[in-house]
PDB file of C-alpha atoms and ligand atoms in Angstrom:
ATOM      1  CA  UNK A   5       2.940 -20.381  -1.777  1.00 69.00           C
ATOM      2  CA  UNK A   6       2.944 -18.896  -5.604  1.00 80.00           C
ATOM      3  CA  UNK A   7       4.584 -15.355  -4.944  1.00 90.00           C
ATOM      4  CA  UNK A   8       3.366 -12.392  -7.675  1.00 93.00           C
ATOM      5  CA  UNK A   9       6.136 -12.605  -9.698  1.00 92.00           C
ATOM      6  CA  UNK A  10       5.750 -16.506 -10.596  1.00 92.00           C
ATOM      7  CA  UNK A  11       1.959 -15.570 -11.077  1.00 92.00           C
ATOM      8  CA  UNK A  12       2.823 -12.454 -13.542  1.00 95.00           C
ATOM      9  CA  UNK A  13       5.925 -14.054 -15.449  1.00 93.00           C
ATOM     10  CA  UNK A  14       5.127 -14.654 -18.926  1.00 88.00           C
ATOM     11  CA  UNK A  15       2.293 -12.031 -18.808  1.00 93.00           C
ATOM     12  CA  UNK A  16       3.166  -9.085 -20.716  1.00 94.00           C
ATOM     13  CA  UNK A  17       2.032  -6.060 -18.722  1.00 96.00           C
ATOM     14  CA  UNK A  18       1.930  -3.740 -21.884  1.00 97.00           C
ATOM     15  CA  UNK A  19       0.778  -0.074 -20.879  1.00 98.00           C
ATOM     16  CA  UNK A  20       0.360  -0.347 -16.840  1.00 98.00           C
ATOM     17  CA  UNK A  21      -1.377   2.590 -14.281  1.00 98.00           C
ATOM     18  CA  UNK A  22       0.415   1.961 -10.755  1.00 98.00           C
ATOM     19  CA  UNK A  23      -2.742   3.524  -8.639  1.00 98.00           C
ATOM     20  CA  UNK A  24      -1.002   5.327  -5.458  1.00 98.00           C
ATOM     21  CA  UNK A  25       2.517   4.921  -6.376  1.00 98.00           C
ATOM     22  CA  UNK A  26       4.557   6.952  -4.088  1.00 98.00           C
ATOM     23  CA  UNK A  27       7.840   6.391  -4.439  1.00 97.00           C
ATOM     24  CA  UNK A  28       6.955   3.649  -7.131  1.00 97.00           C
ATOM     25  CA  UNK A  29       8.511   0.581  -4.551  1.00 96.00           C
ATOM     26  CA  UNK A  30       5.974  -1.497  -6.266  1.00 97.00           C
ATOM     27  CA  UNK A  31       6.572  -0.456  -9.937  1.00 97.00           C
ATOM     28  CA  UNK A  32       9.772  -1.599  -9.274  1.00 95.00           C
ATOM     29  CA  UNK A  33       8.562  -5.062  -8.147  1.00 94.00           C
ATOM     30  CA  UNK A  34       5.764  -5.122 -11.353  1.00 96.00           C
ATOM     31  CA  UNK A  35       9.150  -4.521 -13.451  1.00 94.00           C
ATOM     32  CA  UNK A  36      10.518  -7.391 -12.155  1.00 93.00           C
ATOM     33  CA  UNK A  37       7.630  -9.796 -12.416  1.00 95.00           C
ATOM     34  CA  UNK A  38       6.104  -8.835 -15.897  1.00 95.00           C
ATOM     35  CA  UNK A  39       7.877 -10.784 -18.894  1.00 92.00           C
ATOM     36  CA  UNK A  40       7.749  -7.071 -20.307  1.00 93.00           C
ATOM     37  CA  UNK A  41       5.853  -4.084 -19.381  1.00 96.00           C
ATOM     38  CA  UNK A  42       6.152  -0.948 -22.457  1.00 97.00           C
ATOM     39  CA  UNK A  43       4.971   1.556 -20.171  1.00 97.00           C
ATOM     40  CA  UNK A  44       4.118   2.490 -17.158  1.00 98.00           C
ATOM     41  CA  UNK A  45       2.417   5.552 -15.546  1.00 98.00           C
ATOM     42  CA  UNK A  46       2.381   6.058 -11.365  1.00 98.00           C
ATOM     43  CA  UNK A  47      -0.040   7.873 -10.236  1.00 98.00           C
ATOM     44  CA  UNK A  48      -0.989   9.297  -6.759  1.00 98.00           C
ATOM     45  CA  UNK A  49      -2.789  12.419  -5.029  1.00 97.00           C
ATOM     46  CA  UNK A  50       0.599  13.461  -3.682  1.00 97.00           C
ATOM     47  CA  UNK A  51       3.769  14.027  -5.344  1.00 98.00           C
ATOM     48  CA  UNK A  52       5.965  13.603  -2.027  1.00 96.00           C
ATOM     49  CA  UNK A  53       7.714  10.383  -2.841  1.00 97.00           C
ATOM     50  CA  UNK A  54       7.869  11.699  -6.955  1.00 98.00           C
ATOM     51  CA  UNK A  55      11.986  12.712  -6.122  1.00 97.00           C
ATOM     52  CA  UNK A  56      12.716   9.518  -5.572  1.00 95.00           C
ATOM     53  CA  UNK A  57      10.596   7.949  -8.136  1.00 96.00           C
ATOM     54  CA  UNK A  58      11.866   9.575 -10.827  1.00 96.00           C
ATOM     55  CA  UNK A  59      15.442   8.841  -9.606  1.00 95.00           C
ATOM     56  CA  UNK A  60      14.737   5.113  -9.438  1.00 94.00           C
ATOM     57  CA  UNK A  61      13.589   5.100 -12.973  1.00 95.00           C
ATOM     58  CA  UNK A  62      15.531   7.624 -14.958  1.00 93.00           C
ATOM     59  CA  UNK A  63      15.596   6.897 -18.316  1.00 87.00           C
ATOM     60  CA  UNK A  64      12.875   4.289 -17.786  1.00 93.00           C
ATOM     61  CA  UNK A  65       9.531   4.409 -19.890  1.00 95.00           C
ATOM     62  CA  UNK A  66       7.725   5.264 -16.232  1.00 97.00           C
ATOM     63  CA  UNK A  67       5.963   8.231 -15.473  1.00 96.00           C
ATOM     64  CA  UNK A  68       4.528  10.029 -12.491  1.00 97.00           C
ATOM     65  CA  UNK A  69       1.547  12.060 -12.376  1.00 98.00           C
ATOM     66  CA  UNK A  70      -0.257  13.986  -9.202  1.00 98.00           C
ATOM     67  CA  UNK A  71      -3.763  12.774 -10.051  1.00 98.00           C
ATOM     68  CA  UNK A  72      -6.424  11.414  -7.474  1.00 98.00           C
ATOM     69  CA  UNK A  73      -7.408   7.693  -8.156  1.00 98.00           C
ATOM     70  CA  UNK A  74     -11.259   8.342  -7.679  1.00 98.00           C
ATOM     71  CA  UNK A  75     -11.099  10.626 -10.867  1.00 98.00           C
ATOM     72  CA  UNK A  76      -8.766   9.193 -13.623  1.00 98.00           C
ATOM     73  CA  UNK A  77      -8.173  11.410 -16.468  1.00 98.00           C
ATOM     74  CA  UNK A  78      -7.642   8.494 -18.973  1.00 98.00           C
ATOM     75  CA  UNK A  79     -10.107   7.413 -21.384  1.00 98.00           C
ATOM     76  CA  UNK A  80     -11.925   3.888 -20.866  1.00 98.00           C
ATOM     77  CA  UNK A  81     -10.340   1.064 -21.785  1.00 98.00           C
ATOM     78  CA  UNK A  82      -6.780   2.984 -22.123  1.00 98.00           C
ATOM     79  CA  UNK A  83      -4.238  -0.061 -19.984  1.00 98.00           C
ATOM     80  CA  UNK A  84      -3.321  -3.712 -20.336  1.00 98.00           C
ATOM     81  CA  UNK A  85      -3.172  -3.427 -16.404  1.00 98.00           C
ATOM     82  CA  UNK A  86      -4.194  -1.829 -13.587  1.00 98.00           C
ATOM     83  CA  UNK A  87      -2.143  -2.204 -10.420  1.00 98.00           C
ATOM     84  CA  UNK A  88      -2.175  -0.707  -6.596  1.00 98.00           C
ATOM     85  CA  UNK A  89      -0.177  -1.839  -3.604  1.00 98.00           C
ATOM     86  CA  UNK A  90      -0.324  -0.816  -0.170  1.00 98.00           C
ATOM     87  CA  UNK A  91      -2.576   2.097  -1.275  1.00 98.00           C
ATOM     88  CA  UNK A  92      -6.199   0.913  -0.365  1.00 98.00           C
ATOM     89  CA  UNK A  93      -6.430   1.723   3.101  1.00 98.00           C
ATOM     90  CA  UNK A  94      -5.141   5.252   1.903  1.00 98.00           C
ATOM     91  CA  UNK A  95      -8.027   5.769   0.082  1.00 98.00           C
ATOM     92  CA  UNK A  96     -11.501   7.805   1.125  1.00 97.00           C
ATOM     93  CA  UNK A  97     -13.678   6.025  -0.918  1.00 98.00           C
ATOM     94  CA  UNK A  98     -12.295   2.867  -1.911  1.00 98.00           C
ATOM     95  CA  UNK A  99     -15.422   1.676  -4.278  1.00 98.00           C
ATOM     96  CA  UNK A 100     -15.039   4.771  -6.161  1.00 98.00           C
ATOM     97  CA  UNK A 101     -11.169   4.162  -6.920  1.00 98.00           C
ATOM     98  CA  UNK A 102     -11.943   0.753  -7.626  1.00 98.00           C
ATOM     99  CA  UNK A 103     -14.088   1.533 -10.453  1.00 98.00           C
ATOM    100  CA  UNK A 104     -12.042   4.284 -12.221  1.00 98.00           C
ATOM    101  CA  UNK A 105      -9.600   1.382 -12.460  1.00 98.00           C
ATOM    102  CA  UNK A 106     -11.978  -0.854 -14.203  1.00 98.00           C
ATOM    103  CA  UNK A 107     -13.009   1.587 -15.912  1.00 98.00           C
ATOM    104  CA  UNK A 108      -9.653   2.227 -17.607  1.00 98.00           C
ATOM    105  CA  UNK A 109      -8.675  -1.222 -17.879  1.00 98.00           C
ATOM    106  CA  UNK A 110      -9.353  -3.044 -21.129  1.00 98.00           C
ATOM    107  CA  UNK A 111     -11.514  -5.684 -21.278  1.00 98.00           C
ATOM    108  CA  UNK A 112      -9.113  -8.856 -20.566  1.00 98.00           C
ATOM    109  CA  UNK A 113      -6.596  -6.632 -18.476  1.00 98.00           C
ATOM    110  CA  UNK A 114      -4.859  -7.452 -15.912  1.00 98.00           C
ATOM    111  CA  UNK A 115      -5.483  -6.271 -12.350  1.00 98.00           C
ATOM    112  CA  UNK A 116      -3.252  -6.637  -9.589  1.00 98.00           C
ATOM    113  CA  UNK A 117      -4.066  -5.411  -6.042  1.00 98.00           C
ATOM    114  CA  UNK A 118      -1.580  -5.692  -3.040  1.00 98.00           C
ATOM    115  CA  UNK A 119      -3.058  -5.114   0.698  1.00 98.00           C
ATOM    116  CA  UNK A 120      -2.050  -5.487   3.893  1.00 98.00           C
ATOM    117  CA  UNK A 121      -5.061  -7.038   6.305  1.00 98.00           C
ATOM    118  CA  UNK A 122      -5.569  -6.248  10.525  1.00 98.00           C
ATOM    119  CA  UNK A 123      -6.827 -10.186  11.336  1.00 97.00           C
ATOM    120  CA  UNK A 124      -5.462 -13.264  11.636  1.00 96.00           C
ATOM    121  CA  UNK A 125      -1.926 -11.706  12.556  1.00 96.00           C
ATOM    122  CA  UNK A 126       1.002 -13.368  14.651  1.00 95.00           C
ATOM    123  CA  UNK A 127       2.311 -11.182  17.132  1.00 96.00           C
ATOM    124  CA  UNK A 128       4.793  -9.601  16.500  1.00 95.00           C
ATOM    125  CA  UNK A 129       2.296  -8.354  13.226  1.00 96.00           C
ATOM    126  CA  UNK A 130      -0.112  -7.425  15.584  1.00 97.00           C
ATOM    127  CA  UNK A 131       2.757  -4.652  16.640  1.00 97.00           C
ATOM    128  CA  UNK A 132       2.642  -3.677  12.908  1.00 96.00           C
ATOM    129  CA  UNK A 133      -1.530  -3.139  12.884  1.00 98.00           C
ATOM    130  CA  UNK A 134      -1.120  -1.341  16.218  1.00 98.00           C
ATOM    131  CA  UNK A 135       2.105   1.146  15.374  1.00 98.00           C
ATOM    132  CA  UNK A 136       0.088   1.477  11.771  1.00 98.00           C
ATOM    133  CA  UNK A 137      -3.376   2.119  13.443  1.00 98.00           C
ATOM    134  CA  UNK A 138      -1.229   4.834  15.484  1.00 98.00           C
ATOM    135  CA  UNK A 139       0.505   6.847  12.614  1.00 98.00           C
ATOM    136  CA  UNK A 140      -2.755   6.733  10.621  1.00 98.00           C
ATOM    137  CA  UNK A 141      -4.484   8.350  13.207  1.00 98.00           C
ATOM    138  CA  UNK A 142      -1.394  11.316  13.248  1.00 98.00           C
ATOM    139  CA  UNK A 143      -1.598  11.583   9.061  1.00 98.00           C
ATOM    140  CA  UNK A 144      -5.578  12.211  10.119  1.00 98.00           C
ATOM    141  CA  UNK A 145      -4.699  14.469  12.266  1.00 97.00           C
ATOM    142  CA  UNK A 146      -2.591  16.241   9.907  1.00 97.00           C
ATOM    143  CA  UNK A 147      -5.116  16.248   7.165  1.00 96.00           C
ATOM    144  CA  UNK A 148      -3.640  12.769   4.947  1.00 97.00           C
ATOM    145  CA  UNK A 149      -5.898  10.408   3.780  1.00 96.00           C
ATOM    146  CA  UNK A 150      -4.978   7.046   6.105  1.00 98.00           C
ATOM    147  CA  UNK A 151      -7.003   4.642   7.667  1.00 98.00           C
ATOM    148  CA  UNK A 152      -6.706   1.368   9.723  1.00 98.00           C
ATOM    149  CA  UNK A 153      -5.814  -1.574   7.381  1.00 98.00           C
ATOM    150  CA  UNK A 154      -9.003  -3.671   6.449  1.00 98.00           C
ATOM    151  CA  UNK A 155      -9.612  -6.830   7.352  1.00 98.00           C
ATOM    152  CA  UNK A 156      -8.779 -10.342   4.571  1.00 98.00           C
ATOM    153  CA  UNK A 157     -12.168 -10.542   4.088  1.00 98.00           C
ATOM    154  CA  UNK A 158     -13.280  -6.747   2.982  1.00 98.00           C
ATOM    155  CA  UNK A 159     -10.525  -6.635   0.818  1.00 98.00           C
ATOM    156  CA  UNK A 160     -11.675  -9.335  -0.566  1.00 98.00           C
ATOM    157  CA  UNK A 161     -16.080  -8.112  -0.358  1.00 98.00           C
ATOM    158  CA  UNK A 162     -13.665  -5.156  -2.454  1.00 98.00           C
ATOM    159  CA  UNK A 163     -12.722  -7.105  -5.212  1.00 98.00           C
ATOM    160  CA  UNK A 164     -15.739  -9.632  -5.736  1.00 97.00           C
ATOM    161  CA  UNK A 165     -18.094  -6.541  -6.035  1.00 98.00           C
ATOM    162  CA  UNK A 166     -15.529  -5.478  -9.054  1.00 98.00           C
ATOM    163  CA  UNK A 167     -17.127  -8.207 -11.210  1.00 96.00           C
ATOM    164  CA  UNK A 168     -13.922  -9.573 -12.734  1.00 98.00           C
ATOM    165  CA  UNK A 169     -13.925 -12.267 -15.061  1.00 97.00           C
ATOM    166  CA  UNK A 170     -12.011 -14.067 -12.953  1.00 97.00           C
ATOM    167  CA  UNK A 171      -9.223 -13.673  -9.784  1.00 97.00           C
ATOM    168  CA  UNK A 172      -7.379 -15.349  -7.387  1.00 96.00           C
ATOM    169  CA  UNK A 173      -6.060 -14.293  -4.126  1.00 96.00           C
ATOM    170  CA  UNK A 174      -2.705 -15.398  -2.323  1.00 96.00           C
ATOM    171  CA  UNK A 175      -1.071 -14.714   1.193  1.00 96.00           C
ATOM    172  CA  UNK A 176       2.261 -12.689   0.904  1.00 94.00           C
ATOM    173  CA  UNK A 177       4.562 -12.336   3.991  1.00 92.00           C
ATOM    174  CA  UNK A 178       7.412 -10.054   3.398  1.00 85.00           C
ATOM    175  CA  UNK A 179       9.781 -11.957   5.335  1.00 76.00           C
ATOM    176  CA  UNK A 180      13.447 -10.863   4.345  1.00 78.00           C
ATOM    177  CA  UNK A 181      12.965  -7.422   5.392  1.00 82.00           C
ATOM    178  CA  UNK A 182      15.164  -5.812   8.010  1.00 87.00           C
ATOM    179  CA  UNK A 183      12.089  -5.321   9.878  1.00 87.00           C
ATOM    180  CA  UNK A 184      10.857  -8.879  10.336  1.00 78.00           C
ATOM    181  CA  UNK A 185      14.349  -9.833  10.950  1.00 81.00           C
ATOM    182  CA  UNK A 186      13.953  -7.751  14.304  1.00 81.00           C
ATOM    183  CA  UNK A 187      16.790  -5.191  13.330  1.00 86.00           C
ATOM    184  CA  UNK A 188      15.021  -1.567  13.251  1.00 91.00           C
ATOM    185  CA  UNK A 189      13.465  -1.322  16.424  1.00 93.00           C
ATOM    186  CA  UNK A 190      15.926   1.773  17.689  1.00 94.00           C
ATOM    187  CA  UNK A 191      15.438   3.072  14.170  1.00 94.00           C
ATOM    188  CA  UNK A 192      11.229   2.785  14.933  1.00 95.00           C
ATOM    189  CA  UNK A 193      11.421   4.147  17.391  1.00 97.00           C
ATOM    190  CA  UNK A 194      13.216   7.715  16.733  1.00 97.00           C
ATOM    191  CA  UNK A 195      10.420   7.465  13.210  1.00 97.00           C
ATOM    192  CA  UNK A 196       7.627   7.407  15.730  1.00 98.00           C
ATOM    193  CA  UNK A 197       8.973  10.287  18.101  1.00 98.00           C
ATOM    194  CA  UNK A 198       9.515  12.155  14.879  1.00 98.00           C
ATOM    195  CA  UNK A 199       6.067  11.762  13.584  1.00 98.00           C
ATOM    196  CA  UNK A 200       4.518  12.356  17.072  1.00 98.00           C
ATOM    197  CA  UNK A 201       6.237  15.774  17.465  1.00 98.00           C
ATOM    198  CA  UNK A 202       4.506  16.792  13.958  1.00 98.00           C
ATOM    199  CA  UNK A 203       1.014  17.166  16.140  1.00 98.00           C
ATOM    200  CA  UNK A 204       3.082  18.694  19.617  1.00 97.00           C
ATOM    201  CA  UNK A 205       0.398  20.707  21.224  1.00 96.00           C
ATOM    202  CA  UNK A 206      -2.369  19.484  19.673  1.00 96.00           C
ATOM    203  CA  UNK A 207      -5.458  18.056  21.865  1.00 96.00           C
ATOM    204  CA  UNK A 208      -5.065  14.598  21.545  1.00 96.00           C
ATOM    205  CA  UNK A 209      -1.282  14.733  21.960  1.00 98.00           C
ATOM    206  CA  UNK A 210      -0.687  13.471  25.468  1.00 98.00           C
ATOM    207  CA  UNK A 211      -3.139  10.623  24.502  1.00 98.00           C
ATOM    208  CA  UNK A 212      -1.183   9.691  21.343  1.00 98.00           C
ATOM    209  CA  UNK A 213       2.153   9.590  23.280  1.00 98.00           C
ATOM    210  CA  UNK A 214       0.888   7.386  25.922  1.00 98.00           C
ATOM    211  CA  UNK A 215      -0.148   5.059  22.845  1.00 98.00           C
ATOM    212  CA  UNK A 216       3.035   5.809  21.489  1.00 98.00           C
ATOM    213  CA  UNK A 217       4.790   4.380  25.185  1.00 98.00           C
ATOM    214  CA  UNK A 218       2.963   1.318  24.996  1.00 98.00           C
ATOM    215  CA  UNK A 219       3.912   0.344  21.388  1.00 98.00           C
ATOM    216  CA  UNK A 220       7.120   1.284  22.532  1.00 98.00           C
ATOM    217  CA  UNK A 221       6.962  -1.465  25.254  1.00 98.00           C
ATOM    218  CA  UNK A 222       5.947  -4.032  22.579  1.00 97.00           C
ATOM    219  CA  UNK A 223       7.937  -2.941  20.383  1.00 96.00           C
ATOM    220  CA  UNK A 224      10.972  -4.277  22.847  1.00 94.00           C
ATOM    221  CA  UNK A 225       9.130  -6.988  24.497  1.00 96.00           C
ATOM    222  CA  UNK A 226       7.404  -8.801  21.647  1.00 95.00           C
ATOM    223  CA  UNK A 227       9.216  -7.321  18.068  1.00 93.00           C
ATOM    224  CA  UNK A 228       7.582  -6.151  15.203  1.00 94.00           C
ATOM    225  CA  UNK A 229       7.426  -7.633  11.261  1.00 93.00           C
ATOM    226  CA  UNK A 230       5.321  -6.758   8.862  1.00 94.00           C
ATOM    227  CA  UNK A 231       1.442  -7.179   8.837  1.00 94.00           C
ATOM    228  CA  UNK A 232       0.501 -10.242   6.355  1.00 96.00           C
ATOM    229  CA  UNK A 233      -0.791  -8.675   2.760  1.00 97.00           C
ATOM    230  CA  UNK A 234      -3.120 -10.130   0.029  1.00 98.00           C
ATOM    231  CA  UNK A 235      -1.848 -10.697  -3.328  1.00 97.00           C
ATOM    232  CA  UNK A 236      -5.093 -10.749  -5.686  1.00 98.00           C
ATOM    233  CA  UNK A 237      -4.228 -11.301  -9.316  1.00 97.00           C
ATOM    234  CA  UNK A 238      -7.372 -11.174 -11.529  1.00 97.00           C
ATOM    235  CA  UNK A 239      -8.422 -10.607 -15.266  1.00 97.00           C
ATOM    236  CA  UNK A 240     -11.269  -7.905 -16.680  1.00 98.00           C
TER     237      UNK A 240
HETATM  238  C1  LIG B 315       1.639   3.629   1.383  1.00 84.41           C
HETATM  239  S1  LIG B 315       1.543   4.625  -0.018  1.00 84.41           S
HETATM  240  C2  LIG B 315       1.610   3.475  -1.332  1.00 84.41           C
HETATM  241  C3  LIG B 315       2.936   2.815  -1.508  1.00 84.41           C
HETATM  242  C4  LIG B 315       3.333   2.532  -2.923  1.00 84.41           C
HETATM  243  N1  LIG B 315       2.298   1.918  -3.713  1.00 84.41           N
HETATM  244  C5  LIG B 315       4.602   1.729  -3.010  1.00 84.41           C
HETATM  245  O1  LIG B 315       4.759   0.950  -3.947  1.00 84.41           O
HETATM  246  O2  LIG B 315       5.470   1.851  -2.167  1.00 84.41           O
HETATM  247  C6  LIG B 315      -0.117   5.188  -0.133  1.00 84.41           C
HETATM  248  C7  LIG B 315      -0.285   6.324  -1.116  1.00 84.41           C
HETATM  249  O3  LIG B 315      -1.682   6.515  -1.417  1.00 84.41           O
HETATM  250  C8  LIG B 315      -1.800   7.835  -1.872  1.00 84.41           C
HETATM  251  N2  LIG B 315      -3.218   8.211  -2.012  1.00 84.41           N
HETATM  252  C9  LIG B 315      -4.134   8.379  -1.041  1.00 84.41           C
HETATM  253  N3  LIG B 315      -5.322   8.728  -1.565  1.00 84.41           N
HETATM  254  C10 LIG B 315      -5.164   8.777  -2.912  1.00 84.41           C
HETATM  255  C11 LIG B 315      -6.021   9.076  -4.012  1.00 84.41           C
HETATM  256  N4  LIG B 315      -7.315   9.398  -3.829  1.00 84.41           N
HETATM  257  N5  LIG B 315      -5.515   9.036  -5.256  1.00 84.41           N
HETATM  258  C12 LIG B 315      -4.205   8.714  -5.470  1.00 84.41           C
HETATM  259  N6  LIG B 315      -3.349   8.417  -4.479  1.00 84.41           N
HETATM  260  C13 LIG B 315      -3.818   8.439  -3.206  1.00 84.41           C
HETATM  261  C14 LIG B 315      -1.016   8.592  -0.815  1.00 84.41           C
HETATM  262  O4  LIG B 315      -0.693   9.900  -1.234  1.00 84.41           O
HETATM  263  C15 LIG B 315       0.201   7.682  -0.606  1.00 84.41           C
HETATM  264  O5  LIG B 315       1.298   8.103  -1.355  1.00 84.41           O
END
């Protein structure tokens, strides 16, 4: 199995948009796997996780900008490479944030997607889709944009409709986590009871915590690691 940063070393990633950065986790790994990057710029509709960007990359040519992804303000054709990982099944309108990335990538660019999928999981990743599924449905609740991870092959209906010269997709397990070494369950646990109590009173609430028990039950019985991803790599 090629990993992302075999498949990006000796690229130069020149002037790069991270699309639904966050806390810039991924920035971090593009860093890594370029042979050089000059700039980057990290994006995303929030600036919640911008702190902690901007402390992971102080002094850094990286940016962060509050922007939303379905309405770029950067001229066409104005980065070497577009990137976004763990951000699609964030989005609203996922066709529409596809294209502003196109549209600001130059033509031979680089594009780099990373996605977690629902099917074809092992179970203990099936505990990931269901806890996932679980605090999308609170960030609804609450007014973030979060939906159910897609499936391998719309993420992949995604990127064919994108018409890119060419691109090819790889599975990436994220296998020396904590997490998929089975040692946060207390830890998800007290997350989830924190995020439940953000929507205490709320209709669906005694619905969400019986959810909530059963994961719970999983959780302990079966384990949890982290839901297989797609690793597409493909040029403008
Ligand atoms: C799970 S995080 C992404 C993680 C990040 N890429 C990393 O490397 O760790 C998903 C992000 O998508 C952002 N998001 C959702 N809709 C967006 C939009 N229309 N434009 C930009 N960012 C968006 C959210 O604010 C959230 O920070």
């Amino acid at each position: 199995m090629t990993t992302l940063r075999e498949r990006l070393s000796g690229m130069s990633g020149g002037r790069v948009l991270d699309v639904a950065t966050e806390g810039g986790r991924f920035i971090d790994q593009l860093k890594g796997a370029f042979g050089d990057i000059d700039e980057v710029v990290g994006i995303d509709i929030s600036d919640k996780g911008f702190d902690e960007a901007r402390k992971r990359f102080e002094g850094d040519s990286v940016r962060f900008v509050v922007m939303d992804a379905a309405d770029l303000e950067y001229p066409d054709e104005s980065f070497d490479a577009v990137t976004m990982a763990a951000g699609m099944h964030h989005l609203d309108d996922v066709p529409a944030v596809l294209s502003q990335m196109m549209r600001v990538l130059k033509p031979g660019g680089t594009f780099v997607l990373r996605e977690m999928y629902r099917d074809d999981q092992n179970e203990k990743q099936k505990t990931d889709v269901l806890q996932h599924d679980w605090y999308a449905k609170i960030d609804r609740m609450l007014g973030l944009p979060h939906h159910p991870t897609l499936t391998r092959q719309k993420i992949i209906d995604y990127v064919k409709a994108l018409g890119l010269s060419r691109y090819e997709s790889q599975k990436h397990l994220c296998e020396d986590c904590p997490r998929s070494k089975g040692e946060t369950i207390d830890k998800e646990i007290s997350e989830m009871n924190e995020h439940i109590a953000k929507v205490k009173g709320h209709p669906q609430y005694d619905q969400l915590m019986a959810e909530r028990d059963r994961i719970v039950v999983r959780l302990r019985a079966v384990g949890i690691s982290c839901q297989a991803a797609l690793d597409i790599v493909g040029v403008k």
